[in-house]
PDB file of C-alpha atoms in Angstrom:
ATOM      1  CA  ASP A  20      61.278 123.222  26.165  1.00  0.00           C
ATOM      2  CA  PRO A  21      60.913 119.977  27.586  1.00  0.00           C
ATOM      3  CA  GLU A  22      59.128 118.556  24.641  1.00  0.00           C
ATOM      4  CA  MET A  23      63.149 119.749  22.133  1.00  0.00           C
ATOM      5  CA  PRO A  24      66.447 118.434  22.289  1.00  0.00           C
ATOM      6  CA  ARG A  25      68.806 119.322  24.195  1.00  0.00           C
ATOM      7  CA  PRO A  26      72.329 117.476  24.001  1.00  0.00           C
ATOM      8  CA  ASP A  27      74.067 120.620  25.389  1.00  0.00           C
ATOM      9  CA  ILE A  28      73.896 118.807  29.276  1.00  0.00           C
ATOM     10  CA  PRO A  29      76.171 116.798  29.148  1.00  0.00           C
ATOM     11  CA  SER A  30      76.266 113.240  30.939  1.00  0.00           C
ATOM     12  CA  CYS A  31      77.419 112.270  33.967  1.00  0.00           C
ATOM     13  CA  ASN A  32      81.072 111.134  34.318  1.00  0.00           C
ATOM     14  CA  ARG A  33      80.968 107.558  36.290  1.00  0.00           C
ATOM     15  CA  ASP A  34      82.362 108.832  38.918  1.00  0.00           C
ATOM     16  CA  LEU A  35      79.900 111.778  39.243  1.00  0.00           C
ATOM     17  CA  SER A  36      82.924 114.184  39.372  1.00  0.00           C
ATOM     18  CA  ASN A  37      81.506 117.322  36.842  1.00  0.00           C
ATOM     19  CA  SER A  38      77.923 116.823  39.059  1.00  0.00           C
ATOM     20  CA  VAL A  39      76.642 117.344  42.751  1.00  0.00           C
ATOM     21  CA  THR A  40      74.266 114.974  44.253  1.00  0.00           C
ATOM     22  CA  THR A  41      71.370 116.249  46.747  1.00  0.00           C
ATOM     23  CA  SER A  42      68.284 115.027  48.497  1.00  0.00           C
ATOM     24  CA  THR A  43      64.505 116.493  48.831  1.00  0.00           C
ATOM     25  CA  SER A  44      61.441 115.014  50.392  1.00  0.00           C
ATOM     26  CA  SER A  45      59.904 118.213  49.723  1.00  0.00           C
ATOM     27  CA  LYS A  46      57.140 117.721  47.424  1.00  0.00           C
ATOM     28  CA  ARG A  47      56.956 121.790  47.195  1.00  0.00           C
ATOM     29  CA  GLU A  48      60.240 120.729  45.295  1.00  0.00           C
ATOM     30  CA  LEU A  49      59.970 118.291  42.979  1.00  0.00           C
ATOM     31  CA  LEU A  50      57.179 119.717  41.654  1.00  0.00           C
ATOM     32  CA  PRO A  51      58.295 122.561  39.907  1.00  0.00           C
ATOM     33  CA  LEU A  52      61.040 120.570  38.241  1.00  0.00           C
ATOM     34  CA  ILE A  53      58.261 118.306  36.309  1.00  0.00           C
ATOM     35  CA  PRO A  54      59.468 120.352  33.184  1.00  0.00           C
ATOM     36  CA  GLU A  55      62.791 119.347  33.403  1.00  0.00           C
ATOM     37  CA  MET A  56      62.345 116.025  34.439  1.00  0.00           C
ATOM     38  CA  LEU A  57      60.667 115.380  31.943  1.00  0.00           C
ATOM     39  CA  LEU A  58      63.602 117.188  29.667  1.00  0.00           C
ATOM     40  CA  VAL A  59      66.404 114.424  31.235  1.00  0.00           C
ATOM     41  CA  CYS A  60      63.291 111.406  30.190  1.00  0.00           C
ATOM     42  CA  ASN A  61      63.323 112.827  26.476  1.00  0.00           C
ATOM     43  CA  GLU A  62      67.179 113.176  26.195  1.00  0.00           C
ATOM     44  CA  ALA A  63      67.694 109.898  27.718  1.00  0.00           C
ATOM     45  CA  ALA A  64      65.637 107.760  25.033  1.00  0.00           C
ATOM     46  CA  ARG A  65      67.123 110.596  22.418  1.00  0.00           C
ATOM     47  CA  ARG A  66      70.731 109.165  22.735  1.00  0.00           C
ATOM     48  CA  VAL A  67      69.838 105.718  23.641  1.00  0.00           C
ATOM     49  CA  ALA A  68      68.076 106.191  19.636  1.00  0.00           C
ATOM     50  CA  LEU A  69      71.161 107.179  18.258  1.00  0.00           C
ATOM     51  CA  LYS A  70      73.097 105.005  20.574  1.00  0.00           C
ATOM     52  CA  ALA A  71      71.222 102.230  18.014  1.00  0.00           C
ATOM     53  CA  ASN A  72      71.198 104.337  14.903  1.00  0.00           C
ATOM     54  CA  PRO A  73      73.223 107.522  14.362  1.00  0.00           C
ATOM     55  CA  GLU A  74      71.286 108.056  11.623  1.00  0.00           C
ATOM     56  CA  ALA A  75      67.636 107.801  13.823  1.00  0.00           C
ATOM     57  CA  GLU A  76      65.355 111.050  13.091  1.00  0.00           C
ATOM     58  CA  SER A  77      62.545 110.648  15.765  1.00  0.00           C
ATOM     59  CA  PHE A  78      62.213 108.580  19.206  1.00  0.00           C
ATOM     60  CA  ASP A  79      59.859 107.312  21.550  1.00  0.00           C
ATOM     61  CA  LYS A  80      59.001 109.559  24.424  1.00  0.00           C
ATOM     62  CA  PRO A  81      59.111 107.398  27.266  1.00  0.00           C
ATOM     63  CA  LEU A  82      56.722 109.080  29.857  1.00  0.00           C
ATOM     64  CA  SER A  83      54.118 112.187  29.535  1.00  0.00           C
ATOM     65  CA  GLU A  84      54.436 115.619  31.730  1.00  0.00           C
ATOM     66  CA  VAL A  85      50.890 114.887  33.431  1.00  0.00           C
ATOM     67  CA  TYR A  86      51.950 110.659  34.476  1.00  0.00           C
ATOM     68  CA  MET A  87      55.452 112.345  35.609  1.00  0.00           C
ATOM     69  CA  THR A  88      52.310 115.427  37.661  1.00  0.00           C
ATOM     70  CA  GLU A  89      50.047 113.062  38.787  1.00  0.00           C
ATOM     71  CA  ARG A  90      52.530 110.590  40.370  1.00  0.00           C
ATOM     72  CA  LEU A  91      54.277 112.897  42.883  1.00  0.00           C
ATOM     73  CA  ASP A  92      51.560 114.823  43.558  1.00  0.00           C
ATOM     74  CA  TYR A  93      49.043 111.559  44.015  1.00  0.00           C
ATOM     75  CA  HIS A  94      51.706 110.877  47.687  1.00  0.00           C
ATOM     76  CA  GLU A  95      52.677 112.532  51.280  1.00  0.00           C
ATOM     77  CA  SER A  96      55.256 110.928  51.689  1.00  0.00           C
ATOM     78  CA  LEU A  97      58.598 110.970  48.489  1.00  0.00           C
ATOM     79  CA  SER A  98      62.026 110.622  48.764  1.00  0.00           C
ATOM     80  CA  GLY A  99      64.455 112.230  45.936  1.00  0.00           C
ATOM     81  CA  ILE A 100      67.848 112.331  45.256  1.00  0.00           C
ATOM     82  CA  LEU A 101      68.522 114.736  42.313  1.00  0.00           C
ATOM     83  CA  ILE A 102      71.757 115.021  40.606  1.00  0.00           C
ATOM     84  CA  LYS A 103      72.753 118.427  38.463  1.00  0.00           C
ATOM     85  CA  MET A 104      75.725 119.716  37.069  1.00  0.00           C
ATOM     86  CA  LYS A 105      78.406 121.120  39.294  1.00  0.00           C
ATOM     87  CA  GLU A 106      79.043 124.177  36.310  1.00  0.00           C
ATOM     88  CA  LYS A 107      76.763 126.934  35.525  1.00  0.00           C
ATOM     89  CA  PRO A 108      74.037 127.067  34.142  1.00  0.00           C
ATOM     90  CA  TYR A 109      72.756 123.528  36.731  1.00  0.00           C
ATOM     91  CA  HIS A 110      71.432 121.876  34.512  1.00  0.00           C
ATOM     92  CA  LEU A 111      69.061 118.630  36.224  1.00  0.00           C
ATOM     93  CA  GLN A 112      71.195 115.207  34.879  1.00  0.00           C
ATOM     94  CA  GLY A 113      69.365 112.798  36.089  1.00  0.00           C
ATOM     95  CA  PHE A 114      66.773 112.195  39.720  1.00  0.00           C
ATOM     96  CA  ILE A 115      64.948 109.539  41.195  1.00  0.00           C
ATOM     97  CA  VAL A 116      62.038 109.518  43.287  1.00  0.00           C
ATOM     98  CA  THR A 117      60.608 106.181  45.978  1.00  0.00           C
ATOM     99  CA  THR A 118      57.727 106.616  48.259  1.00  0.00           C
ATOM    100  CA  ASN A 119      55.457 103.986  49.791  1.00  0.00           C
ATOM    101  CA  PHE A 120      53.907 102.048  47.420  1.00  0.00           C
ATOM    102  CA  GLN A 121      50.076 102.848  46.549  1.00  0.00           C
ATOM    103  CA  THR A 122      46.879 102.971  44.903  1.00  0.00           C
ATOM    104  CA  TRP A 123      43.149 103.155  44.869  1.00  0.00           C
ATOM    105  CA  HIS A 124      41.327 100.499  44.125  1.00  0.00           C
ATOM    106  CA  GLU A 125      40.188  98.087  46.538  1.00  0.00           C
ATOM    107  CA  THR A 126      40.116  95.577  43.847  1.00  0.00           C
ATOM    108  CA  PHE A 127      44.076  95.819  43.286  1.00  0.00           C
ATOM    109  CA  ARG A 128      45.881  92.016  43.271  1.00  0.00           C
ATOM    110  CA  TRP A 129      48.720  90.521  42.031  1.00  0.00           C
ATOM    111  CA  ALA A 130      49.153  89.009  39.276  1.00  0.00           C
ATOM    112  CA  ILE A 131      50.090  86.522  37.040  1.00  0.00           C
ATOM    113  CA  ASP A 132      48.586  83.610  35.915  1.00  0.00           C
ATOM    114  CA  THR A 133      45.711  85.717  34.327  1.00  0.00           C
ATOM    115  CA  PRO A 134      46.173  86.475  30.434  1.00  0.00           C
ATOM    116  CA  SER A 135      44.346  89.857  31.973  1.00  0.00           C
ATOM    117  CA  ALA A 136      48.332  90.342  34.223  1.00  0.00           C
ATOM    118  CA  GLY A 137      49.298  91.586  30.974  1.00  0.00           C
ATOM    119  CA  ILE A 138      52.853  89.214  30.776  1.00  0.00           C
ATOM    120  CA  THR A 139      52.709  87.433  27.544  1.00  0.00           C
ATOM    121  CA  PRO A 140      54.640  84.111  26.080  1.00  0.00           C
ATOM    122  CA  THR A 141      57.553  86.606  24.350  1.00  0.00           C
ATOM    123  CA  ASP A 142      57.742  88.117  27.786  1.00  0.00           C
ATOM    124  CA  TYR A 143      59.108  84.526  29.531  1.00  0.00           C
ATOM    125  CA  ARG A 144      60.588  84.062  26.127  1.00  0.00           C
ATOM    126  CA  LEU A 145      62.785  87.199  26.520  1.00  0.00           C
ATOM    127  CA  HIS A 146      62.709  89.017  30.175  1.00  0.00           C
ATOM    128  CA  MET A 147      62.344  87.798  34.065  1.00  0.00           C
ATOM    129  CA  VAL A 148      59.528  86.185  34.993  1.00  0.00           C
ATOM    130  CA  ASP A 149      58.524  85.158  38.511  1.00  0.00           C
ATOM    131  CA  ASP A 150      57.709  82.376  38.542  1.00  0.00           C
ATOM    132  CA  GLY A 151      54.598  82.839  40.629  1.00  0.00           C
ATOM    133  CA  THR A 152      56.671  83.078  44.333  1.00  0.00           C
ATOM    134  CA  LEU A 153      56.919  86.683  44.225  1.00  0.00           C
ATOM    135  CA  THR A 154      53.307  87.113  43.475  1.00  0.00           C
ATOM    136  CA  ALA A 155      52.080  85.317  46.049  1.00  0.00           C
ATOM    137  CA  GLU A 156      54.361  87.601  48.413  1.00  0.00           C
ATOM    138  CA  LEU A 157      53.204  90.936  47.255  1.00  0.00           C
ATOM    139  CA  GLN A 158      49.359  89.532  47.670  1.00  0.00           C
ATOM    140  CA  SER A 159      49.566  88.006  51.053  1.00  0.00           C
ATOM    141  CA  VAL A 160      50.978  91.827  52.230  1.00  0.00           C
ATOM    142  CA  LYS A 161      48.732  93.972  54.840  1.00  0.00           C
ATOM    143  CA  TRP A 162      47.532  97.145  53.935  1.00  0.00           C
ATOM    144  CA  PHE A 163      45.269 100.341  55.134  1.00  0.00           C
ATOM    145  CA  GLY A 164      43.372 102.587  53.290  1.00  0.00           C
ATOM    146  CA  ASN A 165      41.204 103.239  52.160  1.00  0.00           C
ATOM    147  CA  SER A 166      39.746 104.049  47.759  1.00  0.00           C
ATOM    148  CA  ARG A 167      39.498 107.216  48.661  1.00  0.00           C
ATOM    149  CA  ASP A 168      42.217 108.840  50.608  1.00  0.00           C
ATOM    150  CA  GLY A 169      44.541 105.384  49.306  1.00  0.00           C
ATOM    151  CA  ILE A 170      45.010 102.782  49.603  1.00  0.00           C
ATOM    152  CA  VAL A 171      49.219 101.285  51.202  1.00  0.00           C
ATOM    153  CA  PHE A 172      50.886  98.602  51.350  1.00  0.00           C
ATOM    154  CA  HIS A 173      52.920  97.198  53.875  1.00  0.00           C
ATOM    155  CA  ARG A 174      56.652  97.679  54.299  1.00  0.00           C
ATOM    156  CA  VAL A 175      56.084  97.794  49.973  1.00  0.00           C
ATOM    157  CA  ALA A 176      58.099 100.773  48.462  1.00  0.00           C
ATOM    158  CA  GLU A 177      57.574 101.954  45.029  1.00  0.00           C
ATOM    159  CA  ILE A 178      59.872 103.978  42.262  1.00  0.00           C
ATOM    160  CA  ALA A 179      58.448 106.161  41.530  1.00  0.00           C
ATOM    161  CA  LEU A 180      60.101 108.266  39.064  1.00  0.00           C
ATOM    162  CA  LEU A 181      63.814 108.277  37.544  1.00  0.00           C
ATOM    163  CA  GLY A 182      65.476 109.813  34.338  1.00  0.00           C
ATOM    164  CA  GLY A 183      69.448 110.075  33.934  1.00  0.00           C
ATOM    165  CA  LEU A 184      71.540 110.893  31.890  1.00  0.00           C
ATOM    166  CA  GLY A 185      74.430 108.531  32.105  1.00  0.00           C
ATOM    167  CA  CYS A 186      73.558 108.503  35.822  1.00  0.00           C
ATOM    168  CA  GLY A 187      70.455 106.094  36.433  1.00  0.00           C
ATOM    169  CA  GLY A 188      72.156 102.961  37.536  1.00  0.00           C
ATOM    170  CA  VAL A 189      73.981 105.651  40.339  1.00  0.00           C
ATOM    171  CA  LEU A 190      71.037 106.661  41.230  1.00  0.00           C
ATOM    172  CA  LEU A 191      69.034 103.327  41.572  1.00  0.00           C
ATOM    173  CA  SER A 192      71.648 102.032  43.201  1.00  0.00           C
ATOM    174  CA  LYS A 193      71.532 104.660  45.918  1.00  0.00           C
ATOM    175  CA  ALA A 194      67.831 104.379  46.271  1.00  0.00           C
ATOM    176  CA  LEU A 195      67.695 100.624  46.603  1.00  0.00           C
ATOM    177  CA  LYS A 196      70.878 100.839  49.224  1.00  0.00           C
ATOM    178  CA  GLU A 197      68.887 104.328  51.057  1.00  0.00           C
ATOM    179  CA  LEU A 198      66.462 101.823  51.192  1.00  0.00           C
ATOM    180  CA  ARG A 199      67.800  98.698  52.121  1.00  0.00           C
ATOM    181  CA  GLU A 200      69.084 100.711  55.644  1.00  0.00           C
ATOM    182  CA  SER A 201      66.060 102.108  56.132  1.00  0.00           C
ATOM    183  CA  GLY A 202      65.381  98.634  57.526  1.00  0.00           C
ATOM    184  CA  LYS A 203      61.248 100.072  56.625  1.00  0.00           C
ATOM    185  CA  TYR A 204      60.652  97.638  53.456  1.00  0.00           C
ATOM    186  CA  ASP A 205      60.722  94.386  52.026  1.00  0.00           C
ATOM    187  CA  TYR A 206      59.705  94.703  48.312  1.00  0.00           C
ATOM    188  CA  VAL A 207      60.504  97.097  46.268  1.00  0.00           C
ATOM    189  CA  VAL A 208      57.999  97.669  42.865  1.00  0.00           C
ATOM    190  CA  LEU A 209      58.398  99.645  39.472  1.00  0.00           C
ATOM    191  CA  GLN A 210      56.159 100.521  36.888  1.00  0.00           C
ATOM    192  CA  SER A 211      58.554 100.172  33.553  1.00  0.00           C
ATOM    193  CA  THR A 212      58.352 101.126  30.128  1.00  0.00           C
ATOM    194  CA  LYS A 213      59.366  98.609  27.466  1.00  0.00           C
ATOM    195  CA  MET A 214      62.529 100.382  26.928  1.00  0.00           C
ATOM    196  CA  ALA A 215      63.966  99.597  30.526  1.00  0.00           C
ATOM    197  CA  ILE A 216      62.938  96.545  30.908  1.00  0.00           C
ATOM    198  CA  ARG A 217      66.184  95.085  30.906  1.00  0.00           C
ATOM    199  CA  PHE A 218      68.047  98.109  32.531  1.00  0.00           C
ATOM    200  CA  TYR A 219      66.105  97.182  35.944  1.00  0.00           C
ATOM    201  CA  GLU A 220      66.427  93.155  34.384  1.00  0.00           C
ATOM    202  CA  ARG A 221      70.307  94.167  35.400  1.00  0.00           C
ATOM    203  CA  TYR A 222      69.566  95.141  39.201  1.00  0.00           C
ATOM    204  CA  GLY A 223      67.306  91.989  40.294  1.00  0.00           C
ATOM    205  CA  PHE A 224      63.815  92.743  38.865  1.00  0.00           C
ATOM    206  CA  VAL A 225      61.879  90.854  37.528  1.00  0.00           C
ATOM    207  CA  ARG A 226      58.105  91.005  35.666  1.00  0.00           C
ATOM    208  CA  VAL A 227      54.990  90.550  38.098  1.00  0.00           C
ATOM    209  CA  GLY A 228      52.142  91.283  37.164  1.00  0.00           C
ATOM    210  CA  ALA A 229      48.834  93.796  38.748  1.00  0.00           C
ATOM    211  CA  ILE A 230      45.449  93.847  37.677  1.00  0.00           C
ATOM    212  CA  THR A 231      41.850  95.855  38.734  1.00  0.00           C
ATOM    213  CA  ARG A 232      38.644  96.354  38.151  1.00  0.00           C
ATOM    214  CA  TRP A 233      37.848 100.412  36.977  1.00  0.00           C
TER     215      TRP A 233
END
């Protein structure tokens, strides 16, 4: 049950000596793993909550199964890295999935200078927020497609999903290295939960806004 705590799944060693890493671009392989991915996300959030307060009895679940399914199901081009226990029962310990950035709204635009973008004075005070330069560059990126089949932004990659028990940084670094070496992308974007913002900032990500009309 992905909603239940799983303290029996060990965190990855820093050198991944207790784990095995594999890569896949198969949606057919990734979709059945969603319950395990959700379990990893929930367990990671539980451990963070317990580290902050050993007596914590509840924690925020970062992602829903519906959200994770849509993230994989709506994209045709996927690239995943999986980390599992080296020994039985081979539980999933971490994962990352990247894709081309895609939207289904022709009114979508990158923005930072409007309240609709959701960037608050607190964000400017506490986090790394774009000064408008990156936002302008993203807005000038060429795109192709339509709202029915999807609008793909040229040379913009997206971290679609990421979760890990002690290996989130390893996974993100590996994925960014692969994206850079592919020569296909100039930008990498993602949607972050509140609890993960500082984690992504450590790897150079900055806050930008995006708006659209439904």
